[in-house]
PDB file of C-alpha atoms in Angstrom:
ATOM      1  CA  MET S  78      -2.194 -50.172 182.921  1.00 59.00           C
ATOM      2  CA  MET S  79      -3.086 -51.148 179.350  1.00 67.00           C
ATOM      3  CA  THR S  80      -2.192 -54.275 177.407  1.00 76.00           C
ATOM      4  CA  THR S  81      -3.571 -56.476 174.654  1.00 78.00           C
ATOM      5  CA  ALA S  82      -5.044 -59.968 174.739  1.00 83.00           C
ATOM      6  CA  THR S  83      -6.170 -62.722 172.397  1.00 85.00           C
ATOM      7  CA  VAL S  84      -9.709 -63.981 172.858  1.00 89.00           C
ATOM      8  CA  THR S  85      -9.886 -67.743 173.463  1.00 90.00           C
ATOM      9  CA  GLU S  86     -13.613 -68.072 174.218  1.00 90.00           C
ATOM     10  CA  ALA S  87     -16.565 -65.883 173.280  1.00 88.00           C
ATOM     11  CA  VAL S  88     -18.278 -63.684 175.878  1.00 90.00           C
ATOM     12  CA  SER S  89     -20.403 -65.531 178.433  1.00 89.00           C
ATOM     13  CA  ALA S  90     -22.308 -63.887 181.286  1.00 87.00           C
ATOM     14  CA  GLY S  91     -20.432 -60.627 180.709  1.00 85.00           C
ATOM     15  CA  MET S  92     -17.007 -62.281 181.032  1.00 90.00           C
ATOM     16  CA  LEU S  93     -14.427 -62.797 178.294  1.00 90.00           C
ATOM     17  CA  THR S  94     -11.865 -65.607 178.350  1.00 92.00           C
ATOM     18  CA  CYS S  95      -8.596 -64.433 176.866  1.00 90.00           C
ATOM     19  CA  ARG S  96      -4.825 -64.783 177.015  1.00 87.00           C
ATOM     20  CA  LEU S  97      -3.061 -61.594 178.058  1.00 84.00           C
ATOM     21  CA  ALA S  98       0.039 -60.605 176.123  1.00 75.00           C
ATOM     22  CA  GLY S  99       3.037 -62.667 177.227  1.00 71.00           C
ATOM     23  CA  LYS S 100       1.065 -65.049 179.470  1.00 79.00           C
ATOM     24  CA  ARG S 101       0.708 -68.819 179.079  1.00 76.00           C
ATOM     25  CA  SER S 102      -2.544 -69.153 181.000  1.00 80.00           C
ATOM     26  CA  THR S 103      -5.967 -67.717 180.190  1.00 87.00           C
ATOM     27  CA  ASP S 104      -7.989 -65.327 182.332  1.00 89.00           C
ATOM     28  CA  LYS S 105     -11.654 -64.434 182.600  1.00 91.00           C
ATOM     29  CA  ILE S 106     -12.089 -60.650 182.629  1.00 91.00           C
ATOM     30  CA  ARG S 107     -15.023 -58.271 182.485  1.00 88.00           C
ATOM     31  CA  CYS S 108     -15.879 -56.802 179.111  1.00 87.00           C
ATOM     32  CA  ALA S 109     -17.492 -53.584 177.937  1.00 83.00           C
ATOM     33  CA  SER S 110     -20.478 -53.712 175.580  1.00 80.00           C
ATOM     34  CA  ALA S 111     -18.217 -52.783 172.656  1.00 78.00           C
ATOM     35  CA  VAL S 112     -16.438 -56.147 173.063  1.00 85.00           C
ATOM     36  CA  ALA S 113     -19.542 -58.339 173.332  1.00 85.00           C
ATOM     37  CA  SER S 114     -19.155 -59.585 169.744  1.00 86.00           C
ATOM     38  CA  ALA S 115     -15.494 -60.656 170.134  1.00 86.00           C
ATOM     39  CA  GLN S 116     -14.692 -64.125 168.779  1.00 86.00           C
ATOM     40  CA  PRO S 117     -11.805 -66.542 169.474  1.00 86.00           C
ATOM     41  CA  GLY S 118      -8.633 -65.293 167.852  1.00 82.00           C
ATOM     42  CA  TRP S 119      -9.592 -61.625 167.917  1.00 82.00           C
ATOM     43  CA  GLN S 120      -7.380 -59.057 169.625  1.00 81.00           C
ATOM     44  CA  VAL S 121      -8.777 -56.794 172.351  1.00 83.00           C
ATOM     45  CA  LEU S 122      -7.435 -53.961 174.431  1.00 81.00           C
ATOM     46  CA  VAL S 123      -7.380 -54.636 178.175  1.00 84.00           C
ATOM     47  CA  THR S 124      -7.405 -51.807 180.716  1.00 79.00           C
ATOM     48  CA  ALA S 125      -7.181 -51.825 184.507  1.00 77.00           C
ATOM     49  CA  ILE S 126     -10.072 -49.739 185.860  1.00 74.00           C
ATOM     50  CA  SER S 127     -10.601 -49.371 189.622  1.00 70.00           C
ATOM     51  CA  GLY S 128      -8.455 -52.426 190.273  1.00 75.00           C
ATOM     52  CA  GLN S 129     -10.299 -54.701 187.818  1.00 80.00           C
ATOM     53  CA  MET S 130      -9.243 -55.837 184.350  1.00 84.00           C
ATOM     54  CA  TRP S 131     -11.660 -54.871 181.564  1.00 86.00           C
ATOM     55  CA  ALA S 132     -11.636 -55.732 177.876  1.00 86.00           C
ATOM     56  CA  THR S 133     -12.657 -52.342 176.521  1.00 82.00           C
ATOM     57  CA  SER S 134     -12.404 -52.488 172.736  1.00 79.00           C
ATOM     58  CA  ILE S 135     -11.676 -54.741 169.779  1.00 81.00           C
ATOM     59  CA  ILE S 136      -8.436 -53.827 168.035  1.00 76.00           C
ATOM     60  CA  GLY S 137      -8.090 -56.701 165.573  1.00 69.00           C
ATOM     61  CA  THR S 138     -10.083 -59.580 164.102  1.00 66.00           C
ATOM     62  CA  LYS S 139      -7.214 -61.680 162.749  1.00 54.00           C
ATOM     63  CA  THR S 140      -7.856 -65.388 163.244  1.00 45.00           C
ATOM     64  CA  MET S 141      -5.535 -67.106 165.681  1.00 39.00           C
ATOM     65  CA  THR S 142      -2.997 -69.420 164.025  1.00 38.00           C
ATOM     66  CA  THR S 143      -1.763 -72.677 165.513  1.00 34.00           C
ATOM     67  CA  ILE S 144       1.906 -72.634 166.489  1.00 35.00           C
ATOM     68  CA  ASP S 145       4.154 -74.937 168.456  1.00 36.00           C
ATOM     69  CA  GLU S 146       3.909 -72.765 171.561  1.00 37.00           C
ATOM     70  CA  PRO S 147       0.376 -71.287 171.535  1.00 37.00           C
ATOM     71  CA  TRP S 148       0.903 -69.693 174.930  1.00 34.00           C
ATOM     72  CA  ALA S 149       3.216 -67.192 173.219  1.00 38.00           C
ATOM     73  CA  GLN S 150       0.240 -65.591 171.448  1.00 40.00           C
ATOM     74  CA  PRO S 151      -0.159 -62.677 171.177  1.00 43.00           C
ATOM     75  CA  VAL S 152       3.200 -61.044 170.799  1.00 43.00           C
ATOM     76  CA  ALA S 153       3.518 -58.174 173.272  1.00 44.00           C
ATOM     77  CA  PRO S 154       3.063 -54.802 171.571  1.00 45.00           C
ATOM     78  CA  GLU S 155       6.117 -52.797 170.687  1.00 44.00           C
ATOM     79  CA  THR S 156       7.104 -50.022 173.023  1.00 48.00           C
ATOM     80  CA  ASN S 157       5.180 -46.789 172.417  1.00 56.00           C
ATOM     81  CA  THR S 158       2.628 -48.266 170.035  1.00 66.00           C
ATOM     82  CA  LEU S 159      -0.005 -45.631 169.234  1.00 72.00           C
ATOM     83  CA  LEU S 160      -3.471 -47.000 168.525  1.00 74.00           C
ATOM     84  CA  THR S 161      -6.339 -44.947 167.109  1.00 77.00           C
ATOM     85  CA  GLY S 162      -9.885 -45.868 166.243  1.00 77.00           C
ATOM     86  CA  ALA S 163     -13.596 -45.196 166.415  1.00 80.00           C
ATOM     87  CA  ALA S 164     -16.419 -46.931 168.251  1.00 80.00           C
ATOM     88  CA  GLY S 165     -20.098 -46.564 169.011  1.00 84.00           C
ATOM     89  CA  ILE S 166     -21.623 -47.349 172.396  1.00 85.00           C
ATOM     90  CA  THR S 167     -25.015 -46.836 173.982  1.00 88.00           C
ATOM     91  CA  ALA S 168     -25.200 -45.394 177.487  1.00 90.00           C
ATOM     92  CA  ALA S 169     -25.339 -48.113 180.132  1.00 88.00           C
ATOM     93  CA  ALA S 170     -28.119 -46.226 181.910  1.00 91.00           C
ATOM     94  CA  ALA S 171     -30.231 -43.073 181.679  1.00 94.00           C
ATOM     95  CA  ARG S 172     -32.036 -41.550 184.638  1.00 95.00           C
ATOM     96  CA  THR S 173     -34.178 -38.576 185.674  1.00 94.00           C
ATOM     97  CA  ALA S 174     -33.939 -36.842 189.047  1.00 95.00           C
ATOM     98  CA  ILE S 175     -36.105 -34.352 190.941  1.00 93.00           C
ATOM     99  CA  ALA S 176     -34.323 -32.283 193.590  1.00 90.00           C
ATOM    100  CA  GLY S 177     -31.353 -34.641 193.312  1.00 91.00           C
ATOM    101  CA  ALA S 178     -33.310 -37.851 193.934  1.00 94.00           C
ATOM    102  CA  TRP S 179     -33.729 -40.410 191.158  1.00 94.00           C
ATOM    103  CA  THR S 180     -37.270 -41.074 189.961  1.00 91.00           C
ATOM    104  CA  SER S 181     -38.609 -44.486 189.006  1.00 79.00           C
ATOM    105  CA  GLY S 182     -39.785 -45.357 185.534  1.00 72.00           C
ATOM    106  CA  SER S 183     -38.298 -45.781 182.089  1.00 73.00           C
ATOM    107  CA  GLU S 184     -34.714 -45.008 181.194  1.00 88.00           C
ATOM    108  CA  GLU S 185     -34.830 -41.480 179.836  1.00 92.00           C
ATOM    109  CA  MET S 186     -33.467 -38.022 180.520  1.00 94.00           C
ATOM    110  CA  ALA S 187     -36.084 -35.379 181.274  1.00 91.00           C
ATOM    111  CA  CYS S 188     -35.770 -31.708 182.091  1.00 90.00           C
ATOM    112  CA  GLY S 189     -38.270 -29.019 182.999  1.00 89.00           C
ATOM    113  CA  ASP S 190     -41.563 -29.650 184.790  1.00 89.00           C
ATOM    114  CA  TYR S 191     -44.956 -30.481 183.328  1.00 84.00           C
ATOM    115  CA  ASP S 192     -46.966 -31.641 186.363  1.00 84.00           C
ATOM    116  CA  ALA S 193     -45.749 -29.437 189.246  1.00 87.00           C
ATOM    117  CA  SER S 194     -43.845 -32.415 190.677  1.00 88.00           C
ATOM    118  CA  GLY S 195     -40.557 -30.530 190.574  1.00 91.00           C
ATOM    119  CA  ILE S 196     -37.953 -29.457 188.034  1.00 93.00           C
ATOM    120  CA  LYS S 197     -36.345 -32.509 186.483  1.00 93.00           C
ATOM    121  CA  SER S 198     -32.742 -33.161 185.528  1.00 94.00           C
ATOM    122  CA  GLY S 199     -31.523 -35.965 183.280  1.00 94.00           C
ATOM    123  CA  ALA S 200     -28.343 -38.020 183.286  1.00 95.00           C
ATOM    124  CA  ALA S 201     -26.708 -40.721 181.159  1.00 95.00           C
ATOM    125  CA  PHE S 202     -23.888 -42.961 182.356  1.00 93.00           C
ATOM    126  CA  PHE S 203     -21.562 -45.097 180.239  1.00 87.00           C
ATOM    127  CA  GLY S 204     -20.067 -47.330 182.935  1.00 80.00           C
ATOM    128  CA  PRO S 205     -16.331 -48.062 182.583  1.00 75.00           C
ATOM    129  CA  ALA S 206     -16.475 -48.023 178.787  1.00 74.00           C
ATOM    130  CA  LEU S 207     -15.413 -44.404 178.187  1.00 77.00           C
ATOM    131  CA  ALA S 208     -12.403 -44.639 180.497  1.00 73.00           C
ATOM    132  CA  GLY S 209     -11.366 -47.817 178.689  1.00 73.00           C
ATOM    133  CA  TYR S 210     -10.825 -45.976 175.421  1.00 75.00           C
ATOM    134  CA  GLY S 211      -7.867 -44.046 176.803  1.00 74.00           C
ATOM    135  CA  THR S 212      -7.696 -40.549 175.307  1.00 83.00           C
ATOM    136  CA  ILE S 213     -11.006 -39.541 173.734  1.00 87.00           C
ATOM    137  CA  THR S 214     -10.423 -37.220 170.782  1.00 89.00           C
ATOM    138  CA  GLY S 215     -14.055 -36.789 169.748  1.00 91.00           C
ATOM    139  CA  LEU S 216     -17.502 -37.723 171.058  1.00 92.00           C
ATOM    140  CA  THR S 217     -20.847 -37.096 169.379  1.00 94.00           C
ATOM    141  CA  LEU S 218     -24.092 -37.978 171.124  1.00 94.00           C
ATOM    142  CA  THR S 219     -27.184 -39.045 169.209  1.00 94.00           C
ATOM    143  CA  LEU S 220     -30.033 -37.300 171.016  1.00 95.00           C
ATOM    144  CA  ASN S 221     -33.619 -38.371 170.358  1.00 95.00           C
ATOM    145  CA  ARG S 222     -36.384 -36.227 171.798  1.00 95.00           C
ATOM    146  CA  LEU S 223     -39.314 -38.389 172.857  1.00 94.00           C
ATOM    147  CA  PRO S 224     -42.972 -37.484 172.188  1.00 91.00           C
ATOM    148  CA  GLY S 225     -44.720 -35.222 174.692  1.00 80.00           C
ATOM    149  CA  GLY S 226     -43.980 -31.936 176.335  1.00 74.00           C
ATOM    150  CA  ASP S 227     -43.882 -28.633 174.480  1.00 73.00           C
ATOM    151  CA  ALA S 228     -44.637 -28.972 170.748  1.00 82.00           C
ATOM    152  CA  ALA S 229     -42.168 -26.284 169.747  1.00 88.00           C
ATOM    153  CA  ALA S 230     -38.480 -26.953 169.261  1.00 92.00           C
ATOM    154  CA  ALA S 231     -36.612 -26.752 172.555  1.00 90.00           C
ATOM    155  CA  ALA S 232     -32.949 -27.024 173.467  1.00 91.00           C
ATOM    156  CA  PRO S 233     -31.826 -28.597 176.742  1.00 90.00           C
ATOM    157  CA  THR S 234     -28.808 -27.378 178.620  1.00 93.00           C
ATOM    158  CA  MET S 235     -26.269 -30.203 178.439  1.00 96.00           C
ATOM    159  CA  ARG S 236     -24.281 -30.958 181.570  1.00 96.00           C
ATOM    160  CA  LEU S 237     -20.938 -32.610 182.236  1.00 96.00           C
ATOM    161  CA  LEU S 238     -21.429 -34.700 185.376  1.00 96.00           C
ATOM    162  CA  ALA S 239     -18.881 -35.766 187.969  1.00 95.00           C
ATOM    163  CA  GLY S 240     -18.286 -39.428 188.731  1.00 91.00           C
ATOM    164  CA  ASP S 241     -16.709 -42.665 187.531  1.00 87.00           C
ATOM    165  CA  GLY S 242     -19.356 -43.787 185.044  1.00 87.00           C
ATOM    166  CA  SER S 243     -21.479 -45.747 187.498  1.00 88.00           C
ATOM    167  CA  ILE S 244     -24.911 -44.605 188.716  1.00 90.00           C
ATOM    168  CA  PRO S 245     -24.439 -42.619 191.942  1.00 91.00           C
ATOM    169  CA  ALA S 246     -26.867 -42.612 194.846  1.00 93.00           C
ATOM    170  CA  ALA S 247     -28.078 -39.123 193.923  1.00 94.00           C
ATOM    171  CA  TYR S 248     -27.758 -36.696 191.011  1.00 95.00           C
ATOM    172  CA  PRO S 249     -24.018 -35.931 190.676  1.00 95.00           C
ATOM    173  CA  PRO S 250     -22.349 -32.524 190.789  1.00 96.00           C
ATOM    174  CA  VAL S 251     -22.394 -30.534 187.541  1.00 96.00           C
ATOM    175  CA  LEU S 252     -18.878 -29.764 186.306  1.00 96.00           C
ATOM    176  CA  ASP S 253     -19.750 -27.709 183.231  1.00 97.00           C
ATOM    177  CA  THR S 254     -22.650 -26.834 180.916  1.00 96.00           C
ATOM    178  CA  ALA S 255     -23.171 -26.194 177.212  1.00 96.00           C
ATOM    179  CA  ASP S 256     -26.107 -25.462 174.911  1.00 94.00           C
ATOM    180  CA  GLY S 257     -27.692 -28.562 173.397  1.00 93.00           C
ATOM    181  CA  PRO S 258     -29.482 -28.850 170.034  1.00 93.00           C
ATOM    182  CA  ALA S 259     -33.020 -27.547 169.516  1.00 93.00           C
ATOM    183  CA  LEU S 260     -35.336 -30.530 168.955  1.00 94.00           C
ATOM    184  CA  THR S 261     -39.045 -30.946 168.277  1.00 94.00           C
ATOM    185  CA  PRO S 262     -40.856 -34.007 169.703  1.00 94.00           C
ATOM    186  CA  GLY S 263     -39.722 -37.105 167.808  1.00 93.00           C
ATOM    187  CA  GLU S 264     -36.682 -35.395 166.279  1.00 94.00           C
ATOM    188  CA  THR S 265     -33.150 -36.848 166.444  1.00 95.00           C
ATOM    189  CA  ALA S 266     -29.879 -34.938 166.076  1.00 94.00           C
ATOM    190  CA  GLY S 267     -26.181 -35.412 166.687  1.00 94.00           C
ATOM    191  CA  TRP S 268     -24.467 -33.202 169.245  1.00 94.00           C
ATOM    192  CA  ALA S 269     -20.687 -32.998 169.515  1.00 94.00           C
ATOM    193  CA  ILE S 270     -19.594 -32.412 173.093  1.00 94.00           C
ATOM    194  CA  PRO S 271     -17.228 -29.489 173.755  1.00 94.00           C
ATOM    195  CA  ASP S 272     -13.538 -30.291 173.283  1.00 93.00           C
ATOM    196  CA  SER S 273     -12.873 -29.265 176.885  1.00 93.00           C
ATOM    197  CA  TRP S 274     -15.025 -32.189 178.091  1.00 94.00           C
ATOM    198  CA  LEU S 275     -13.144 -34.910 176.236  1.00 90.00           C
ATOM    199  CA  ALA S 276     -10.204 -35.427 178.586  1.00 88.00           C
ATOM    200  CA  ARG S 277     -12.482 -35.238 181.617  1.00 90.00           C
ATOM    201  CA  LEU S 278     -14.523 -38.193 180.339  1.00 88.00           C
ATOM    202  CA  GLY S 279     -11.489 -40.315 179.445  1.00 80.00           C
ATOM    203  CA  LEU S 280      -9.114 -42.407 181.525  1.00 77.00           C
ATOM    204  CA  GLY S 281      -8.166 -40.534 184.708  1.00 81.00           C
ATOM    205  CA  GLY S 282     -10.794 -37.821 184.175  1.00 86.00           C
ATOM    206  CA  ASP S 283     -13.166 -36.498 186.822  1.00 90.00           C
ATOM    207  CA  ALA S 284     -16.382 -36.822 184.779  1.00 92.00           C
ATOM    208  CA  GLY S 285     -18.550 -39.908 184.538  1.00 89.00           C
ATOM    209  CA  GLY S 286     -21.734 -38.865 182.768  1.00 93.00           C
ATOM    210  CA  ILE S 287     -23.562 -36.382 180.572  1.00 96.00           C
ATOM    211  CA  GLY S 288     -26.833 -34.849 181.671  1.00 95.00           C
ATOM    212  CA  THR S 289     -29.599 -32.409 180.789  1.00 94.00           C
ATOM    213  CA  GLY S 290     -31.300 -29.660 182.736  1.00 90.00           C
ATOM    214  CA  ASN S 291     -32.723 -26.165 182.369  1.00 82.00           C
ATOM    215  CA  ASP S 292     -33.224 -25.127 186.022  1.00 82.00           C
ATOM    216  CA  THR S 293     -36.655 -23.871 184.951  1.00 86.00           C
ATOM    217  CA  ALA S 294     -40.055 -25.511 184.467  1.00 88.00           C
ATOM    218  CA  THR S 295     -40.098 -24.711 180.752  1.00 85.00           C
ATOM    219  CA  PRO S 296     -39.298 -25.997 178.277  1.00 86.00           C
ATOM    220  CA  TYR S 297     -40.195 -29.535 179.303  1.00 89.00           C
ATOM    221  CA  LEU S 298     -38.702 -32.297 177.189  1.00 91.00           C
ATOM    222  CA  ARG S 299     -37.631 -35.927 177.409  1.00 92.00           C
ATOM    223  CA  LEU S 300     -34.662 -37.573 175.712  1.00 94.00           C
ATOM    224  CA  ALA S 301     -34.122 -41.275 175.071  1.00 95.00           C
ATOM    225  CA  LYS S 302     -31.013 -43.067 176.336  1.00 94.00           C
ATOM    226  CA  PRO S 303     -28.267 -41.639 174.097  1.00 94.00           C
ATOM    227  CA  ARG S 304     -25.702 -43.356 171.929  1.00 91.00           C
ATOM    228  CA  ALA S 305     -22.145 -42.050 171.605  1.00 90.00           C
ATOM    229  CA  ALA S 306     -19.876 -42.115 168.545  1.00 90.00           C
ATOM    230  CA  ILE S 307     -16.330 -42.001 169.913  1.00 88.00           C
ATOM    231  CA  GLU S 308     -12.956 -41.288 168.361  1.00 86.00           C
ATOM    232  CA  TRP S 309     -10.008 -42.349 170.511  1.00 81.00           C
ATOM    233  CA  LYS S 310      -6.274 -42.816 170.722  1.00 79.00           C
ATOM    234  CA  ARG S 311      -4.030 -44.507 173.237  1.00 73.00           C
ATOM    235  CA  ARG S 312      -0.396 -45.446 173.576  1.00 69.00           C
ATOM    236  CA  ILE S 313       0.621 -48.894 174.743  1.00 63.00           C
ATOM    237  CA  THR S 314       4.076 -49.628 176.080  1.00 59.00           C
ATOM    238  CA  ALA S 315       5.429 -53.137 176.350  1.00 50.00           C
TER     239      ALA S 315
END
């Protein structure tokens, strides 16, 4: 289910107060990071994810006008309204695992092995945000290689990870792999994910994260928590 809503109060404690299309009363719903800046009067897209209502993106910043029957705001969208847009979000979490078990420490994605502790695999999760965008038509990750490890340029194997966007108890199954960009320590580059991954990361898809891993001790490299530039489209029916 997707609908629109008008914001009536700014975000507080991760909850957004808004009036869903066609309703008189207001509701408090969860909001994705992309909606954290929403102000009263702005329009947001609302999506049902795992039985909970989420405000997933801002679709308009028109100031609310006072009318005789304010509960009638906003007008329900016309049938088969196609929305398109772009957004940028940072991963909700980044983790490193050894033999499937998460390690403690900073939020980063490592791969390879530098201290004989075991071959590492990285993962980044975006929470419910990606599913909330509907159909993802493009996604480019900003990958920043952190200092340390091999001095030469090295390319991680990028992984499409199963899940729902939340952090699982152990490293998730790998659904597909692709070659990542070659980076030297401290270098940053954009990496467009394969087109075949897009639908799997969107609403109703079977993927919930993007990871790194080489299955070998070398090269060893560490990546910061990534940011994603997303292009999306979705159809709303009244």
